[in-house]
Structures are given as C-alpha cells and as structure tokens.
GROMACS .gro file of C-alpha atoms in nm:
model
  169
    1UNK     CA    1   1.471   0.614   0.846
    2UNK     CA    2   1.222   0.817   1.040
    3UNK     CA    3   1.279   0.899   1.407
    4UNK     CA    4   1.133   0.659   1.644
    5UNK     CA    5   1.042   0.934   1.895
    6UNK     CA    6   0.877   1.230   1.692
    7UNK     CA    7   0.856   1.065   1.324
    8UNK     CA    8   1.058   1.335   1.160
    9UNK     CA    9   1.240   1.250   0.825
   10UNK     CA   10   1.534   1.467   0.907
   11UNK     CA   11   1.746   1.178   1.083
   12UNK     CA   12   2.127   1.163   1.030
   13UNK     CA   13   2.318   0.841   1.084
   14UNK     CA   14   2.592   0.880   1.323
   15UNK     CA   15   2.947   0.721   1.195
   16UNK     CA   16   3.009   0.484   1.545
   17UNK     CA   17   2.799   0.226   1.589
   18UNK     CA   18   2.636   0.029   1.914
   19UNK     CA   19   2.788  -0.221   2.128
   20UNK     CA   20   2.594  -0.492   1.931
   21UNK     CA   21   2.692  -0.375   1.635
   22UNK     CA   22   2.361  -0.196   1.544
   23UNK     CA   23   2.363   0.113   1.344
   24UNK     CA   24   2.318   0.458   1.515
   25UNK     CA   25   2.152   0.764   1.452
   26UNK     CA   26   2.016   1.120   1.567
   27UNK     CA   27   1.702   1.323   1.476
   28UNK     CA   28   1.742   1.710   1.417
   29UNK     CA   29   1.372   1.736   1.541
   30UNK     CA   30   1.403   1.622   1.852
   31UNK     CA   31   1.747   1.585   1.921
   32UNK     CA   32   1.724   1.183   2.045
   33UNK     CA   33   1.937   0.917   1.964
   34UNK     CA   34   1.840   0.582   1.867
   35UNK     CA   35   1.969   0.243   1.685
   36UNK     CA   36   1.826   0.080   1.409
   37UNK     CA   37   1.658  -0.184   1.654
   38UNK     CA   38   1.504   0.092   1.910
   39UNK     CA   39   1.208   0.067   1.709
   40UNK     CA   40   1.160  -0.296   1.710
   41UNK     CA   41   1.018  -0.557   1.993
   42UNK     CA   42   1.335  -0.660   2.090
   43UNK     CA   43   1.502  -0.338   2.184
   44UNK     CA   44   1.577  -0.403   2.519
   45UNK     CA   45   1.740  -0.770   2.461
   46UNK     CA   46   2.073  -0.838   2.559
   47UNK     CA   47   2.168  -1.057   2.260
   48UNK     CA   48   2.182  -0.968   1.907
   49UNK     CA   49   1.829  -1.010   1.671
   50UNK     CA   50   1.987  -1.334   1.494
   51UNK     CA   51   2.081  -1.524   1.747
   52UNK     CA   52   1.733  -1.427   1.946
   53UNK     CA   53   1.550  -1.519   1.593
   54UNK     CA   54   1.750  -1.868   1.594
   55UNK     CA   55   1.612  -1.965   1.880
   56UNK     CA   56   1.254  -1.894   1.817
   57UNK     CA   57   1.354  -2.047   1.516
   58UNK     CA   58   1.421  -2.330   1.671
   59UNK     CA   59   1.137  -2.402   1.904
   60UNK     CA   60   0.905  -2.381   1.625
   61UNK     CA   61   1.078  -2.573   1.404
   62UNK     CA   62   1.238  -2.879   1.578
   63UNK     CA   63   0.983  -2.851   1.850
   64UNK     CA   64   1.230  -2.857   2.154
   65UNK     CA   65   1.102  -2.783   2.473
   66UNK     CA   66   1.202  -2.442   2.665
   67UNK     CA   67   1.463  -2.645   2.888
   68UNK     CA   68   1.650  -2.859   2.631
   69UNK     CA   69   1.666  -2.512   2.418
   70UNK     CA   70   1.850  -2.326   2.676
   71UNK     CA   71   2.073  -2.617   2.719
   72UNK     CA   72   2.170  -2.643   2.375
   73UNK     CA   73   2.216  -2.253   2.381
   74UNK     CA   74   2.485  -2.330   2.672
   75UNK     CA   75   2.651  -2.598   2.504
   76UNK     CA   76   2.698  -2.306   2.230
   77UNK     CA   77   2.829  -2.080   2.518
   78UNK     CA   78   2.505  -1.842   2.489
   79UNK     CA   79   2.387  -1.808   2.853
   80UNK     CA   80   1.981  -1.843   2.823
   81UNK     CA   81   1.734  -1.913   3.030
   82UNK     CA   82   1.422  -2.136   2.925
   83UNK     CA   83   1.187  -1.807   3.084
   84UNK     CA   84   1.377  -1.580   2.834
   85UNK     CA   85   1.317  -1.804   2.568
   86UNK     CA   86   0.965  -1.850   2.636
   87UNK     CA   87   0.996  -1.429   2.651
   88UNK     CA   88   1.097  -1.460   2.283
   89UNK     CA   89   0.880  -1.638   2.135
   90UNK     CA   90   0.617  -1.394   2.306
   91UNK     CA   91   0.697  -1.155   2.180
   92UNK     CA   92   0.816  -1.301   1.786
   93UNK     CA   93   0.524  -1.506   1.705
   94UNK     CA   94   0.286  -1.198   1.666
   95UNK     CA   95   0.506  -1.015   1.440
   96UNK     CA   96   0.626  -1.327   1.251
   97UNK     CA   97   0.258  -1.458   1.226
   98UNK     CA   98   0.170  -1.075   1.072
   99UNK     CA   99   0.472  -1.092   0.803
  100UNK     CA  100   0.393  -1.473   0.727
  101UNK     CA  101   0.048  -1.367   0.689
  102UNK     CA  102   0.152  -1.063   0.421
  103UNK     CA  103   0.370  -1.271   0.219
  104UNK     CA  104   0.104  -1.602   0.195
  105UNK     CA  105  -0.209  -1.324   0.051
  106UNK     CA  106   0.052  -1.235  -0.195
  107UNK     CA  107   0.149  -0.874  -0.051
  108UNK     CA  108   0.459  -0.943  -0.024
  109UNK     CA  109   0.513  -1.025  -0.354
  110UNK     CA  110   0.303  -1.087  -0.672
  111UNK     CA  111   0.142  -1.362  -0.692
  112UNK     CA  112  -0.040  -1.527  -0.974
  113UNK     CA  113  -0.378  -1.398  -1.177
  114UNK     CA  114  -0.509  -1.749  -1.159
  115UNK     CA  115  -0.563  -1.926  -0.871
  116UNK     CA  116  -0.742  -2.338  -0.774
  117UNK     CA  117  -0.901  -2.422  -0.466
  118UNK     CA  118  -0.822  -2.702  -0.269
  119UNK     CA  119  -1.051  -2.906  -0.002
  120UNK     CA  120  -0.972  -3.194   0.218
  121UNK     CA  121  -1.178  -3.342   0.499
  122UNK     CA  122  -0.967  -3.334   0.841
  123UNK     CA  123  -1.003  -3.344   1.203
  124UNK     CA  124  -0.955  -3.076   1.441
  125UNK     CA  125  -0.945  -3.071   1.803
  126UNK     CA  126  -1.210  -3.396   1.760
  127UNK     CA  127  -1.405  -3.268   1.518
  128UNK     CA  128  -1.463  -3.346   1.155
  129UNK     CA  129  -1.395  -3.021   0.933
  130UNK     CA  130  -1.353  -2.888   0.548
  131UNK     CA  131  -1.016  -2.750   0.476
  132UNK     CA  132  -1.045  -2.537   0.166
  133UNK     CA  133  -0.700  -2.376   0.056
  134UNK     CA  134  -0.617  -2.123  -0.259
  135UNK     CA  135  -0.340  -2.202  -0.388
  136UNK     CA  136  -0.180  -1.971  -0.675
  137UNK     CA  137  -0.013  -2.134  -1.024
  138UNK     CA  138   0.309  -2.146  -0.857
  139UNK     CA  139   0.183  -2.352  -0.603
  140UNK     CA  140   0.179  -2.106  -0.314
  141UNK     CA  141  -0.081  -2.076  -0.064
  142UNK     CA  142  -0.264  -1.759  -0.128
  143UNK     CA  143  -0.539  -1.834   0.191
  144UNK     CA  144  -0.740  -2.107   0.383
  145UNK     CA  145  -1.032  -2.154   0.574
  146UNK     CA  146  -1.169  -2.426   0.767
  147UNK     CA  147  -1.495  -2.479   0.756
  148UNK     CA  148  -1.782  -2.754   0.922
  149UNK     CA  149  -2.007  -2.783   0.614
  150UNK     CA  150  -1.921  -2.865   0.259
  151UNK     CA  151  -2.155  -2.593   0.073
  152UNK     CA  152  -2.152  -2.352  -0.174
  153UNK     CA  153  -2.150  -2.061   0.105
  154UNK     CA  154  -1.835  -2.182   0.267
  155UNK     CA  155  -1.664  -2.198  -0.101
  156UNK     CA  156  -1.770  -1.856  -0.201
  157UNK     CA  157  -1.673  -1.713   0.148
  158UNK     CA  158  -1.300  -1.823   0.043
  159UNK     CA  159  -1.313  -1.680  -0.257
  160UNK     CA  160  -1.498  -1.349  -0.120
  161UNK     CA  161  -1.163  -1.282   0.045
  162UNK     CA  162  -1.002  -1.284  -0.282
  163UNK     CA  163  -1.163  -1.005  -0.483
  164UNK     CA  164  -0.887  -0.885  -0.689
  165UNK     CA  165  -0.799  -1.251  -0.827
  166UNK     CA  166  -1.080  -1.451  -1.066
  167UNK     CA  167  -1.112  -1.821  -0.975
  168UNK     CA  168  -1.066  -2.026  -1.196
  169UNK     CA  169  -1.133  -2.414  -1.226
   0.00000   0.00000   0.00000
C-alpha cells in the first residue's frame, strides 16, 4: 500500500486496528497515519463501506425513494437520513459507473477475440434511435452506442472503439 499523503512505498501496517474495524498503517516518509479507507470517497463516513454500499445498492436496484430508504435503514436500527443517502449515492455512482465501465470493455478481465454486434430500434427521451451493442462470445456486453441513423458510419464508429478485437459476423 502506498501512503496516501506523500506516495512513498515504505508504509508499515500497524498491529491495532480502527474503530470500524479498518486496517491501520504508518508511512516512514512522512510519518502520517492512515486506514485502509483514508484514501477512498468515503473516508469521512460514519458507517462502515458495506453497509454505505447496501444502500446505494439499494436505491439503484429496487428503486426506493430517499425517504422509504432511510426508513427501512431504521427499521434495521441504522440511523440514516434520506440527505445522507442522497450524499451516497453522490458520491458512489461516479466511481461505480468508472469500475462498471472497466469491467464491461473487458479490462477487467479478458474477454473474448470474437465479438457480434447487436442493433435494435428504441425510443429515447421521445425520440426514435439505433441501439447498436458488442457483445463478446460469452455473451457480455463489451460496448454500446446509440445512434439516430442506421448507416454504415454509425456501425464502424462502434467498432472504431474496438481496435484490438476483429468483428466478426
């Protein structure tokens, strides 16, 4: 682990660990202490990561509305408060949206050589549009694009951002 402060390697854990439970540790550079989640964009939260990722979890997923969440957090005897949870999700969505990203283009792990586009005509917001998606052997998504026209330059700019991976048909 690197130090959060100065980015020196020479960081030794400490044996005690937070109050929530977080691992601890100090840099020889600098001489700062920091946890395992001083780094991260919940550092200053009062509850632990899981629970916090639960109930973003939870919005997204059951689509509850800020009110009814914190509610159901209380009936769990986790004090919340629908402007903390709104806070949260803030905050998560950016860096969940990034890794979701990663992992879909195949970064996160290998995806296939061969890959199939998709297309479907939808409507968005009113309006009539071309959803092309890439979608791997496996059958996971590799990218999409929406698009107004149904052309040959709207295919090839899907598979433009796909350079290292050969369409095939």
């Amino acid at each position: 682990m690197k130090c959060v402060c100065c980015g020196s390697d020479s960081v030794t854990e400490r044996p005690d660990l937070t109050a929530r439970g977080y691992r601890r540790f100090r840099c020889r550079g600098c001489g700062r202490q920091f946890s395992e989640r001083s780094a991260g964009v919940l550092n200053r939260s009062c509850l632990h990561s899981d629970v916090i990722a639960f109930v973003v979890f939870c919005r997204l997923r059951y689509r509850l509305t800020l009110r009814d969440l914190s509610e159901i957090m209380a009936l769990r005897g986790i004090d919340v408060s629908y402007e903390a949870v709104r806070d949260w999700e803030a905050k998560l969505l950016p860096v969940m949206g990034d890794a979701l990203r990663q992992r879909r283009r195949g970064t996160g792990r290998q995806s296939g050589v061969s890959w199939y586009v998709d297309e479907t005509y939808l409507k968005v917001r009113g309006r009539w549009c071309y959803l092309y998606r890439a979608v791997d052997r496996d059958g996971n998504l590799i990218d999409a694009m929406l698009s107004e026209h149904r052309d040959m330059k709207a295919a090839k700019a899907l598979s433009a951002d796909q350079p290292h991976r050969p369409a095939s048909s």
